[in-house]
CSV table of C-alpha atoms and ligand atoms in Angstrom, one decimal:
chain,number,residue,atom,x,y,z
A,1,MET,CA,-32.4,17.5,18.7
A,2,TYR,CA,-34.0,14.6,16.8
A,3,LEU,CA,-35.1,17.0,14.1
A,4,GLU,CA,-31.5,18.0,13.7
A,5,LEU,CA,-30.5,14.4,13.2
A,6,GLU,CA,-33.2,14.0,10.5
A,7,LYS,CA,-32.0,17.2,8.9
A,8,MET,CA,-28.5,15.8,8.9
A,9,ASN,CA,-29.9,12.7,7.2
A,10,ALA,CA,-27.2,10.7,8.9
A,11,GLN,CA,-27.5,6.9,9.0
A,12,GLU,CA,-27.3,5.2,12.4
A,13,GLN,CA,-24.7,2.8,11.1
A,14,ASN,CA,-21.1,2.0,11.7
A,15,TYR,CA,-19.2,3.4,8.7
A,16,TRP,CA,-16.4,0.9,9.0
A,17,LEU,CA,-18.7,-2.0,8.5
A,18,THR,CA,-19.7,-0.6,5.1
A,19,THR,CA,-16.1,-1.1,4.0
A,20,ALA,CA,-15.5,-4.7,5.4
A,21,GLU,CA,-16.6,-8.2,4.8
A,22,MET,CA,-16.8,-10.2,7.9
A,23,PRO,CA,-15.9,-13.9,7.7
A,24,LYS,CA,-18.7,-16.4,7.5
A,25,THR,CA,-19.2,-19.2,10.0
A,26,ASP,CA,-21.5,-22.2,9.8
A,27,ARG,CA,-24.2,-21.4,12.4
A,28,SER,CA,-25.6,-24.9,12.3
A,29,HIS,CA,-22.3,-26.5,13.3
A,30,PRO,CA,-22.6,-28.1,16.7
A,31,LEU,CA,-20.3,-27.2,19.5
A,32,PRO,CA,-17.5,-29.7,20.1
A,33,GLU,CA,-17.8,-32.0,23.2
A,34,LYS,CA,-14.5,-30.7,24.6
A,35,VAL,CA,-11.8,-28.1,23.8
A,36,ASP,CA,-8.4,-27.1,25.3
A,37,VAL,CA,-9.5,-23.5,25.5
A,38,ALA,CA,-12.9,-21.8,25.3
A,39,VAL,CA,-12.4,-18.2,24.3
A,40,ILE,CA,-15.3,-15.8,25.2
A,41,GLY,CA,-15.7,-12.9,22.8
A,42,ALA,CA,-14.7,-12.5,19.1
A,43,GLY,CA,-13.0,-9.1,19.2
A,44,PHE,CA,-9.3,-8.2,19.1
A,45,THR,CA,-8.6,-9.8,22.5
A,46,GLY,CA,-10.4,-13.1,21.9
A,47,LEU,CA,-9.4,-13.6,18.2
A,48,SER,CA,-5.7,-12.7,18.8
A,49,ALA,CA,-5.6,-15.3,21.7
A,50,ALA,CA,-7.4,-17.9,19.5
A,51,ARG,CA,-5.0,-17.3,16.7
A,52,THR,CA,-1.9,-17.8,18.9
A,53,LEU,CA,-3.3,-20.8,20.7
A,54,ALA,CA,-4.4,-22.5,17.6
A,55,LYS,CA,-1.1,-21.9,15.9
A,56,ARG,CA,0.5,-23.7,18.9
A,57,GLY,CA,-1.8,-26.7,18.4
A,58,ALA,CA,-4.5,-26.1,21.0
A,59,LYS,CA,-8.1,-27.1,20.2
A,60,VAL,CA,-9.9,-23.7,20.5
A,61,ALA,CA,-13.6,-22.7,20.4
A,62,VAL,CA,-14.3,-19.0,20.3
A,63,LEU,CA,-17.8,-18.3,21.7
A,64,GLU,CA,-19.4,-15.0,20.6
A,65,SER,CA,-22.8,-13.9,21.6
A,66,GLU,CA,-23.3,-11.9,18.4
A,67,THR,CA,-21.1,-12.0,15.4
A,68,ILE,CA,-17.3,-11.7,14.7
A,69,GLY,CA,-16.1,-8.1,15.6
A,70,TRP,CA,-19.6,-7.1,16.8
A,71,GLY,CA,-18.3,-5.3,19.9
A,72,ALA,CA,-15.9,-2.3,20.2
A,73,SER,CA,-13.4,-4.0,17.8
A,74,SER,CA,-15.3,-3.0,14.7
A,75,ARG,CA,-16.6,0.3,16.1
A,76,ASN,CA,-13.6,2.2,17.2
A,77,GLY,CA,-11.5,5.1,15.8
A,78,GLY,CA,-8.8,2.7,14.4
A,79,MET,CA,-6.1,4.6,16.3
A,80,VAL,CA,-3.2,2.3,17.2
A,81,LEU,CA,-1.7,4.4,20.0
A,82,THR,CA,1.4,4.3,22.0
A,83,GLY,CA,1.2,4.8,25.8
A,84,LEU,CA,-1.7,4.0,28.1
A,85,LYS,CA,-4.8,6.0,29.1
A,86,LEU,CA,-3.0,7.3,32.2
A,87,GLY,CA,0.1,9.5,31.7
A,88,VAL,CA,3.5,8.3,32.7
A,89,ASN,CA,3.9,10.5,35.8
A,90,LYS,CA,0.7,9.0,37.2
A,91,LEU,CA,1.9,5.5,36.3
A,92,VAL,CA,5.2,6.0,38.1
A,93,SER,CA,3.4,7.3,41.2
A,94,MET,CA,1.2,4.1,41.1
A,95,TYR,CA,3.7,1.4,40.2
A,96,GLY,CA,7.2,2.8,40.4
A,97,HIS,CA,9.7,3.4,37.6
A,98,GLU,CA,10.6,-0.1,36.7
A,99,ARG,CA,7.0,-1.5,36.3
A,100,THR,CA,6.0,1.7,34.4
A,101,GLN,CA,9.0,1.2,32.1
A,102,GLN,CA,7.7,-2.3,31.3
A,103,MET,CA,4.2,-1.1,30.7
A,104,TYR,CA,5.4,1.7,28.4
A,105,ALA,CA,7.5,-0.8,26.5
A,106,ALA,CA,4.5,-3.1,26.2
A,107,SER,CA,2.5,-0.3,24.7
A,108,LEU,CA,5.2,0.1,22.0
A,109,ALA,CA,5.5,-3.6,21.5
A,110,SER,CA,1.7,-3.8,21.1
A,111,ILE,CA,1.9,-1.7,18.0
A,112,ASP,CA,4.7,-3.9,16.5
A,113,CYS,CA,2.5,-6.8,17.3
A,114,VAL,CA,-0.4,-5.4,15.3
A,115,GLU,CA,1.9,-4.5,12.4
A,116,GLN,CA,3.4,-8.0,12.4
A,117,ILE,CA,0.0,-9.8,12.4
A,118,VAL,CA,-1.2,-7.5,9.6
A,119,ARG,CA,1.9,-8.4,7.6
A,120,GLU,CA,2.0,-12.1,8.4
A,121,GLU,CA,-1.7,-12.6,7.8
A,122,ASN,CA,-1.9,-10.2,4.8
A,123,ILE,CA,-4.8,-8.2,6.3
A,124,ALA,CA,-5.8,-5.3,4.0
A,125,CYS,CA,-6.8,-2.9,6.7
A,126,ASP,CA,-4.9,0.3,5.7
A,127,PHE,CA,-2.4,0.0,8.5
A,128,ALA,CA,-0.1,3.0,8.4
A,129,ARG,CA,2.4,4.4,10.8
A,130,CYS,CA,1.1,8.0,10.4
A,131,GLY,CA,1.7,9.0,14.0
A,132,HIS,CA,-0.6,10.6,16.6
A,133,LEU,CA,-1.0,14.2,17.7
A,134,GLU,CA,-2.3,15.2,21.1
A,135,VAL,CA,-3.6,18.8,21.2
A,136,ALA,CA,-3.7,21.0,24.3
A,137,CYS,CA,-7.1,22.6,25.2
A,138,LYS,CA,-5.4,24.9,27.8
A,139,GLN,CA,-2.0,26.6,28.2
A,140,ARG,CA,-1.5,24.5,31.4
A,141,HIS,CA,-2.0,21.3,29.4
A,142,PHE,CA,0.6,22.4,26.9
A,143,ASP,CA,3.1,23.3,29.6
A,144,ASP,CA,2.8,19.8,30.9
A,145,TYR,CA,3.8,18.3,27.5
A,146,ALA,CA,7.5,19.2,27.7
A,147,SER,CA,7.7,17.6,31.2
A,148,GLN,CA,6.0,14.4,29.9
A,149,ALA,CA,8.2,14.2,26.8
A,150,GLY,CA,11.3,14.6,29.0
A,151,VAL,CA,10.3,11.8,31.3
A,152,ILE,CA,9.5,9.5,28.4
A,153,ALA,CA,12.8,10.3,26.6
A,154,ARG,CA,14.9,9.9,29.7
A,155,GLY,CA,13.1,7.1,31.4
A,156,PHE,CA,11.7,5.1,28.5
A,157,ASN,CA,14.0,5.8,25.7
A,158,HIS,CA,11.2,7.0,23.4
A,159,GLN,CA,11.0,10.3,21.6
A,160,LEU,CA,7.9,12.6,21.5
A,161,ARG,CA,7.9,15.9,19.7
A,162,VAL,CA,6.4,19.0,21.4
A,163,VAL,CA,4.8,21.3,18.8
A,164,PRO,CA,4.4,24.9,19.9
A,165,ARG,CA,1.3,26.8,18.9
A,166,HIS,CA,2.9,28.7,16.0
A,167,GLU,CA,4.0,25.4,14.4
A,168,LEU,CA,0.6,23.7,14.8
A,169,PRO,CA,-0.6,24.6,11.3
A,170,ALA,CA,1.8,22.1,9.9
A,171,GLU,CA,-0.1,19.4,11.9
A,172,ILE,CA,-3.7,20.5,12.1
A,173,GLY,CA,-6.0,23.0,10.3
A,174,SER,CA,-7.6,24.3,13.6
A,175,SER,CA,-6.6,27.4,15.5
A,176,ILE,CA,-8.3,26.6,18.9
A,177,TYR,CA,-5.4,24.7,20.5
A,178,TYR,CA,-2.4,25.9,22.6
A,179,GLY,CA,0.1,23.5,21.1
A,180,GLY,CA,0.5,19.7,20.6
A,181,MET,CA,2.7,16.7,21.1
A,182,VAL,CA,3.5,14.2,18.3
A,183,ASP,CA,4.4,10.5,18.5
A,184,GLU,CA,5.5,9.2,15.1
A,185,VAL,CA,5.3,5.6,16.2
A,186,SER,CA,1.5,5.4,16.5
A,187,ALA,CA,-0.5,4.1,13.6
A,188,GLY,CA,-4.0,4.1,12.1
A,189,LEU,CA,-6.0,1.3,10.5
A,190,ASN,CA,-9.5,0.3,9.5
A,191,PRO,CA,-10.7,-1.6,12.6
A,192,ALA,CA,-13.6,-3.6,10.9
A,193,ARG,CA,-11.2,-4.9,8.2
A,194,TYR,CA,-8.6,-5.6,10.9
A,195,VAL,CA,-11.0,-7.6,13.1
A,196,ALA,CA,-12.3,-9.5,10.0
A,197,GLY,CA,-8.8,-10.3,9.1
A,198,LEU,CA,-8.0,-11.5,12.6
A,199,GLY,CA,-11.1,-13.7,12.5
A,200,CYS,CA,-10.0,-15.3,9.2
A,201,ALA,CA,-6.4,-15.7,10.6
A,202,ALA,CA,-7.7,-17.5,13.7
A,203,MET,CA,-9.8,-19.8,11.6
A,204,ARG,CA,-7.0,-20.6,9.2
A,205,ALA,CA,-4.9,-21.5,12.2
A,206,GLY,CA,-7.5,-24.0,13.2
A,207,ALA,CA,-9.7,-22.2,15.8
A,208,ALA,CA,-13.4,-22.8,15.5
A,209,ILE,CA,-15.6,-19.7,15.9
A,210,PHE,CA,-19.2,-20.0,17.1
A,211,GLU,CA,-21.4,-16.9,16.5
A,212,HIS,CA,-24.7,-16.4,18.3
A,213,ALA,CA,-23.3,-18.5,21.1
A,214,ARG,CA,-23.8,-16.4,24.2
A,215,VAL,CA,-22.0,-17.9,27.2
A,216,GLN,CA,-24.6,-18.1,30.0
A,217,GLY,CA,-22.6,-19.7,32.8
A,218,ILE,CA,-19.3,-21.3,33.6
A,219,GLU,CA,-18.9,-23.9,36.2
A,220,ARG,CA,-15.7,-25.5,37.5
A,221,LEU,CA,-16.2,-29.2,38.0
A,222,SER,CA,-14.1,-32.3,38.6
A,223,ARG,CA,-14.1,-34.6,35.6
A,224,ASN,CA,-12.0,-37.8,35.1
A,225,GLY,CA,-9.9,-36.8,38.1
A,226,THR,CA,-9.1,-33.3,36.8
A,227,SER,CA,-10.7,-29.9,37.2
A,228,GLU,CA,-12.4,-28.7,34.0
A,229,PHE,CA,-14.9,-26.0,33.1
A,230,ARG,CA,-18.5,-26.7,31.9
A,231,VAL,CA,-19.4,-23.7,29.7
A,232,ALA,CA,-23.1,-23.3,28.9
A,233,THR,CA,-24.0,-21.3,25.9
A,234,SER,CA,-27.2,-20.5,23.9
A,235,ARG,CA,-26.0,-23.1,21.4
A,236,GLY,CA,-25.3,-25.8,23.9
A,237,SER,CA,-22.5,-26.7,26.3
A,238,LEU,CA,-18.9,-27.8,26.1
A,239,TRP,CA,-16.1,-28.8,28.4
A,240,ALA,CA,-12.9,-26.8,28.4
A,241,ARG,CA,-9.6,-27.3,30.1
A,242,ASN,CA,-9.2,-23.5,30.3
A,243,VAL,CA,-11.4,-20.5,29.7
A,244,PHE,CA,-10.2,-17.1,28.5
A,245,VAL,CA,-12.5,-14.1,28.7
A,246,GLY,CA,-12.1,-11.1,26.3
A,247,THR,CA,-15.5,-9.4,26.6
A,248,SER,CA,-14.3,-5.9,27.4
A,249,GLY,CA,-17.1,-3.3,27.8
A,250,TYR,CA,-19.7,-6.1,27.1
A,251,THR,CA,-18.7,-8.2,30.1
A,252,GLY,CA,-21.9,-9.6,31.6
A,253,ALA,CA,-23.5,-12.0,34.0
A,254,ALA,CA,-21.6,-15.1,32.8
A,255,THR,CA,-18.5,-13.7,34.6
A,256,PRO,CA,-19.9,-11.9,37.6
A,257,ALA,CA,-16.5,-11.4,39.4
A,258,LEU,CA,-15.1,-9.6,36.4
A,259,ARG,CA,-18.3,-7.7,35.7
A,260,LYS,CA,-18.1,-6.0,39.1
A,261,LYS,CA,-14.6,-4.6,38.2
A,262,ILE,CA,-15.5,-3.2,34.8
A,263,ILE,CA,-17.4,0.0,34.1
A,264,PRO,CA,-19.0,0.1,30.7
A,265,ILE,CA,-18.8,3.6,29.2
A,266,GLY,CA,-20.3,4.7,25.9
A,267,SER,CA,-18.3,6.4,23.1
A,268,TYR,CA,-19.7,7.7,19.9
A,269,ILE,CA,-18.5,8.6,16.4
A,270,ILE,CA,-19.7,10.5,13.4
A,271,THR,CA,-18.2,10.5,9.9
A,272,THR,CA,-18.7,13.1,7.3
A,273,GLU,CA,-19.2,12.7,3.6
A,274,VAL,CA,-16.0,12.2,1.5
A,275,LEU,CA,-14.1,15.5,1.6
A,276,PRO,CA,-12.3,17.2,-1.3
A,277,ASP,CA,-8.6,16.4,-1.3
A,278,ALA,CA,-7.5,19.9,-0.6
A,279,LEU,CA,-9.9,20.3,2.4
A,280,ALA,CA,-8.8,17.0,3.9
A,281,ARG,CA,-5.1,18.0,3.6
A,282,GLU,CA,-5.9,21.4,5.3
A,283,LEU,CA,-7.6,19.7,8.2
A,284,SER,CA,-4.9,17.1,8.8
A,285,PRO,CA,-1.8,17.8,6.7
A,286,ARG,CA,0.1,14.7,8.0
A,287,ASN,CA,-2.9,12.5,8.4
A,288,ARG,CA,-2.4,12.1,12.1
A,289,MET,CA,-4.6,10.2,14.7
A,290,ILE,CA,-5.6,13.2,16.8
A,291,TYR,CA,-7.1,13.6,20.3
A,292,ASP,CA,-7.3,16.4,22.7
A,293,SER,CA,-6.1,16.9,26.3
A,294,LYS,CA,-9.5,16.9,28.1
A,295,ASN,CA,-11.0,14.2,30.2
A,296,TYR,CA,-14.2,14.4,28.3
A,297,LEU,CA,-12.1,14.3,25.1
A,298,TYR,CA,-12.7,14.4,21.3
A,299,TYR,CA,-10.7,12.1,19.1
A,300,TYR,CA,-10.6,12.4,15.3
A,301,ARG,CA,-8.9,11.4,12.1
A,302,LEU,CA,-9.4,11.2,8.4
A,303,THR,CA,-10.6,7.8,7.1
A,304,PRO,CA,-8.6,6.3,4.2
A,305,ASP,CA,-11.3,7.6,1.8
A,306,ARG,CA,-11.0,11.1,3.2
A,307,ARG,CA,-14.0,11.4,5.5
A,308,MET,CA,-13.6,13.2,8.9
A,309,LEU,CA,-14.2,10.7,11.6
A,310,PHE,CA,-15.0,12.5,14.8
A,311,GLY,CA,-15.6,10.7,18.2
A,312,GLY,CA,-16.1,11.5,21.8
A,313,ARG,CA,-17.9,10.6,24.9
A,314,ALA,CA,-21.0,12.6,24.0
A,315,ALA,CA,-23.0,10.6,26.6
A,316,PHE,CA,-21.4,8.4,29.2
A,317,PHE,CA,-24.0,5.7,28.9
A,318,PRO,CA,-23.4,2.7,26.6
A,319,GLU,CA,-25.0,2.9,23.2
A,320,THR,CA,-28.7,2.9,22.7
A,321,ALA,CA,-30.8,4.3,19.8
A,322,ASP,CA,-31.4,7.3,22.0
A,323,THR,CA,-27.8,8.0,23.0
A,324,ILE,CA,-26.6,7.5,19.4
A,325,ARG,CA,-29.2,10.0,18.0
A,326,LYS,CA,-28.4,12.6,20.6
A,327,SER,CA,-24.6,12.1,20.2
A,328,ALA,CA,-24.8,12.9,16.4
A,329,GLU,CA,-25.7,16.5,17.0
A,330,ILE,CA,-23.4,17.0,20.0
A,331,LEU,CA,-20.5,15.6,18.1
A,332,ARG,CA,-21.3,17.6,15.0
A,333,ARG,CA,-21.2,20.8,17.1
A,334,GLY,CA,-17.9,19.7,18.6
A,335,MET,CA,-16.5,19.0,15.2
A,336,ILE,CA,-17.4,22.5,14.0
A,337,ASP,CA,-15.9,24.1,17.0
A,338,VAL,CA,-12.6,22.4,16.1
A,339,TYR,CA,-13.0,22.7,12.3
A,340,PRO,CA,-15.3,25.6,11.3
A,341,GLN,CA,-14.4,24.6,7.7
A,342,LEU,CA,-16.7,21.6,8.2
A,343,ARG,CA,-19.8,23.7,8.9
A,344,ASP,CA,-21.5,22.6,5.6
A,345,ALA,CA,-20.0,19.0,5.5
A,346,LYS,CA,-22.7,16.4,5.5
A,347,VAL,CA,-22.6,13.9,8.4
A,348,GLU,CA,-23.3,10.5,6.8
A,349,TYR,CA,-22.8,8.0,9.7
A,350,VAL,CA,-23.2,7.9,13.4
A,351,TRP,CA,-22.7,5.0,15.8
A,352,GLY,CA,-21.7,4.1,19.3
A,353,GLY,CA,-19.8,1.4,21.2
A,354,THR,CA,-18.9,0.5,24.7
A,355,LEU,CA,-15.5,1.0,26.3
A,356,ASP,CA,-14.3,-0.9,29.4
A,357,PHE,CA,-12.8,1.1,32.2
A,358,ALA,CA,-11.4,-0.5,35.4
A,359,PHE,CA,-11.8,1.6,38.5
A,360,ASP,CA,-8.1,2.5,38.3
A,361,ILE,CA,-8.3,3.1,34.5
A,362,MET,CA,-5.7,0.4,33.9
A,363,PRO,CA,-5.5,-2.7,31.7
A,364,HIS,CA,-5.7,-5.9,33.7
A,365,ALA,CA,-5.0,-9.5,32.9
A,366,GLY,CA,-4.6,-12.7,34.8
A,367,GLN,CA,-7.0,-15.2,36.4
A,368,ILE,CA,-10.1,-14.8,38.5
A,369,ASP,CA,-11.6,-18.0,39.9
A,370,GLY,CA,-9.3,-20.0,37.7
A,371,ILE,CA,-10.6,-18.2,34.5
A,372,TYR,CA,-8.1,-16.3,32.4
A,373,PHE,CA,-9.0,-12.7,31.3
A,374,ALA,CA,-7.7,-9.5,29.8
A,375,VAL,CA,-9.8,-6.3,30.1
A,376,GLY,CA,-9.7,-2.6,31.0
A,377,TYR,CA,-8.3,-1.0,27.9
A,378,ALA,CA,-10.1,2.4,28.6
A,379,GLY,CA,-10.3,3.4,24.9
A,380,HIS,CA,-6.7,2.4,24.2
A,381,GLY,CA,-7.4,-1.1,23.1
A,382,VAL,CA,-6.7,-1.6,19.4
A,383,ALA,CA,-3.1,-2.4,20.0
A,384,MET,CA,-3.2,-3.5,23.6
A,385,ALA,CA,-6.1,-5.9,23.2
A,386,THR,CA,-4.3,-7.6,20.3
A,387,TRP,CA,-1.1,-7.8,22.4
A,388,GLN,CA,-2.9,-9.0,25.6
A,389,GLY,CA,-4.7,-11.7,23.6
A,390,GLN,CA,-1.3,-13.0,22.4
A,391,LYS,CA,0.4,-12.8,25.7
A,392,MET,CA,-2.4,-14.5,27.6
A,393,ALA,CA,-2.5,-17.2,25.0
A,394,GLU,CA,1.2,-17.8,25.6
A,395,MET,CA,0.5,-17.9,29.3
A,396,ILE,CA,-2.3,-20.4,28.9
A,397,ALA,CA,0.0,-22.5,26.7
A,398,GLY,CA,2.4,-22.8,29.7
A,399,ASP,CA,5.0,-20.1,28.8
A,400,LYS,CA,5.9,-17.3,31.2
A,401,PRO,CA,5.7,-14.2,29.0
A,402,GLU,CA,6.5,-10.8,30.4
A,403,ASN,CA,3.2,-9.1,31.0
A,404,PRO,CA,3.4,-6.1,33.5
A,405,PHE,CA,-0.4,-5.9,33.7
A,406,VAL,CA,-0.6,-9.4,35.3
A,407,GLY,CA,-0.6,-9.3,39.1
A,408,ILE,CA,-1.0,-5.5,39.7
A,409,PRO,CA,-3.8,-4.7,42.1
A,410,PHE,CA,-7.2,-4.9,40.4
A,411,PRO,CA,-9.5,-2.7,42.5
A,412,GLY,CA,-13.3,-3.0,42.6
A,413,ALA,CA,-15.7,-0.2,43.4
A,414,PRO,CA,-15.0,1.8,46.6
A,415,LEU,CA,-17.0,0.1,49.5
A,416,GLY,CA,-18.1,-2.5,47.0
A,417,LEU,CA,-20.9,-0.2,45.7
A,418,TYR,CA,-21.2,-1.8,42.3
A,419,ASN,CA,-22.8,-4.9,41.0
A,420,GLY,CA,-22.2,-4.3,37.3
A,421,ARG,CA,-25.0,-1.8,36.8
A,422,PRO,CA,-23.3,1.6,36.4
A,423,TRP,CA,-25.8,3.8,38.3
A,424,PHE,CA,-23.1,6.4,38.9
A,425,LEU,CA,-22.4,7.2,35.2
A,426,PRO,CA,-24.3,10.6,35.1
A,427,PHE,CA,-22.2,11.7,38.1
A,428,ALA,CA,-19.0,10.5,36.5
A,429,GLY,CA,-19.8,12.4,33.4
A,430,ALA,CA,-20.6,15.6,35.4
A,431,TRP,CA,-17.4,15.0,37.4
A,432,TYR,CA,-15.3,14.8,34.2
A,433,LYS,CA,-16.8,18.0,32.9
A,434,PHE,CA,-16.1,19.7,36.2
A,435,LEU,CA,-12.4,18.5,36.0
A,436,ASP,CA,-12.1,19.8,32.5
A,437,TRP,CA,-13.4,23.2,33.7
A,438,VAL,CA,-11.0,23.5,36.7
A,439,SER,CA,-7.8,21.7,35.4
B,1,LIG,C1,-16.5,4.2,19.8
B,1,LIG,C2,-15.2,3.6,20.3
B,1,LIG,C3,-14.0,4.2,19.8
B,1,LIG,C4,-12.7,3.6,20.2
B,1,LIG,N1,-11.6,4.1,19.6
B,1,LIG,C5,-10.4,3.5,19.9
B,1,LIG,C6,-9.2,4.0,19.2
B,1,LIG,O1,-9.3,4.8,18.3
B,1,LIG,N2,-8.1,3.4,19.6
B,1,LIG,C7,-8.0,2.4,20.5
B,1,LIG,O2,-6.9,1.9,20.8
B,1,LIG,N3,-9.1,1.9,21.1
B,1,LIG,C8,-10.3,2.5,20.8
B,1,LIG,N4,-11.4,2.0,21.4
B,1,LIG,C9,-11.3,0.8,22.3
B,1,LIG,C10,-11.2,-0.5,21.5
B,1,LIG,O3,-12.1,-0.6,20.5
B,1,LIG,C11,-11.4,-1.7,22.5
B,1,LIG,O4,-10.5,-1.5,23.6
B,1,LIG,C12,-11.1,-3.0,21.9
B,1,LIG,O5,-11.8,-3.2,20.7
B,1,LIG,C13,-11.5,-4.1,22.9
B,1,LIG,O6,-11.5,-5.4,22.2
B,1,LIG,P1,-12.0,-6.7,22.9
B,1,LIG,O7,-11.9,-7.8,21.9
B,1,LIG,O8,-11.5,-6.8,24.2
B,1,LIG,O9,-13.6,-6.3,23.1
B,1,LIG,P2,-14.8,-6.2,22.1
B,1,LIG,O10,-14.4,-5.9,20.7
B,1,LIG,O11,-15.8,-5.3,22.7
B,1,LIG,O12,-15.4,-7.7,22.0
B,1,LIG,C14,-16.0,-8.3,23.1
B,1,LIG,C15,-17.0,-9.3,22.6
B,1,LIG,O13,-17.4,-10.1,23.6
B,1,LIG,C16,-18.7,-10.6,23.3
B,1,LIG,N5,-19.4,-11.1,24.5
B,1,LIG,C17,-19.7,-10.4,25.6
B,1,LIG,N6,-20.3,-11.2,26.5
B,1,LIG,C18,-20.4,-12.4,25.9
B,1,LIG,C19,-20.9,-13.7,26.4
B,1,LIG,N7,-21.5,-13.9,27.6
B,1,LIG,N8,-20.8,-14.8,25.5
B,1,LIG,C20,-20.2,-14.6,24.3
B,1,LIG,N9,-19.7,-13.5,23.9
B,1,LIG,C21,-19.8,-12.4,24.7
B,1,LIG,C22,-19.4,-9.3,22.7
B,1,LIG,O14,-20.5,-9.7,21.9
B,1,LIG,C23,-18.2,-8.7,21.9
B,1,LIG,O15,-18.3,-9.1,20.5
B,1,LIG,C24,-12.7,2.5,21.1
B,1,LIG,C25,-13.9,1.9,21.5
B,1,LIG,C26,-15.1,2.5,21.1
B,1,LIG,C27,-16.4,1.8,21.6
């Protein structure tokens, strides 16, 4: 398998990062003595929160253990998607109609939120409302689309278009699917440029970003008669009136209560060489953000410079040199199954990143031990993380924003059998493959 990767001559590198310039921070600058809010993590969640808080006059320090956008925020497919990971029928069964309606509305608002930030902050990240296409891997999956579209139209006042198999060629140059469903409201962007732009926007608003500042511990202490947080980092310590955690799949030992509720799951992407214009148009005539109906799914799209970007959960484990190398060949084979036209296309880049799944596969936000957080995007985080950052910032600033993900039950592992080390991932991967086989 490694020989295959060498034959492919693909670089183990995130393609998006070759197109973006990350903002520079002064790494010798000392941490402030005290801030209003310490934000942990410089991805979409943390930077969106920092931008909103700083615009409202709060003194904000963003503490990032690596560099701006280092986590999932620069590594993803750039699909800005409506809806949540779970389908609406499942959501209604879990939360009832009204709460599901609010959640669905939030997913639509989150795309407007990204669009507005891109416009206001002038972020050149190729944001485009090109729509998404879900494709059915089985007849049964396709049959379910009409029912889902009906529920969403009637209950949530939002239109999806079901595409029967004979009309699919107008949407995708692949003949393996049983039909599809289009949502014109979804968008695409270049995530590395977007997170770089969010970082610049947060700094322009007055937030200070500290890279290579890994948070090692957070203690709640009484100081001058009030309760404050002592945040210890690899660059020193500071006091904070509030702490907001946006560490997603990289949530670690500094926030143990949160870590126990988040399963880190690997996702991997390859991109081809730049494709001829006619071939690119044949593969995706409407330039959709595409994903299939399986649990162990593939997601793919054209990049703005016409490469095929093809991603999936080739391995369930978070990224390592080994899982990335193995994923390249698995994904290349998957891509050729979908698009035999790409048999001879050179794969130029392969990389991986870590997703954050809660045990109920839902986004969650609120407070644990007095610390604010927003996590659990389950691969649907480009828009939702941006929106949650903004909403949680408003909450920290004392507003009461509507946020249907605050206060819902946030389950941990059954029987408490999880301390943050996901020993069960091989079983989960096998279980998902089994579900895809039988469902
Ligand atoms: C391969 C891949 C493809 C994806 N594709 C899509 C897609 O197409 N559409 C979509 O909607 N979503 C997608 N996602 C999900 C999306 O990227 C994430 O949900 C989103 O980026 C989460 O943003 P975040 O800011 O919460 O976390 P992240 O961007 O992961 O940032 C968390 C940051 O916290 C930092 N950190 C962690 N611990 C500490 C600490 N102790 N101290 C200081 N800093 C710390 C990390 O270094 C990291 O930079 C994808 C994810 C991956 C990995």
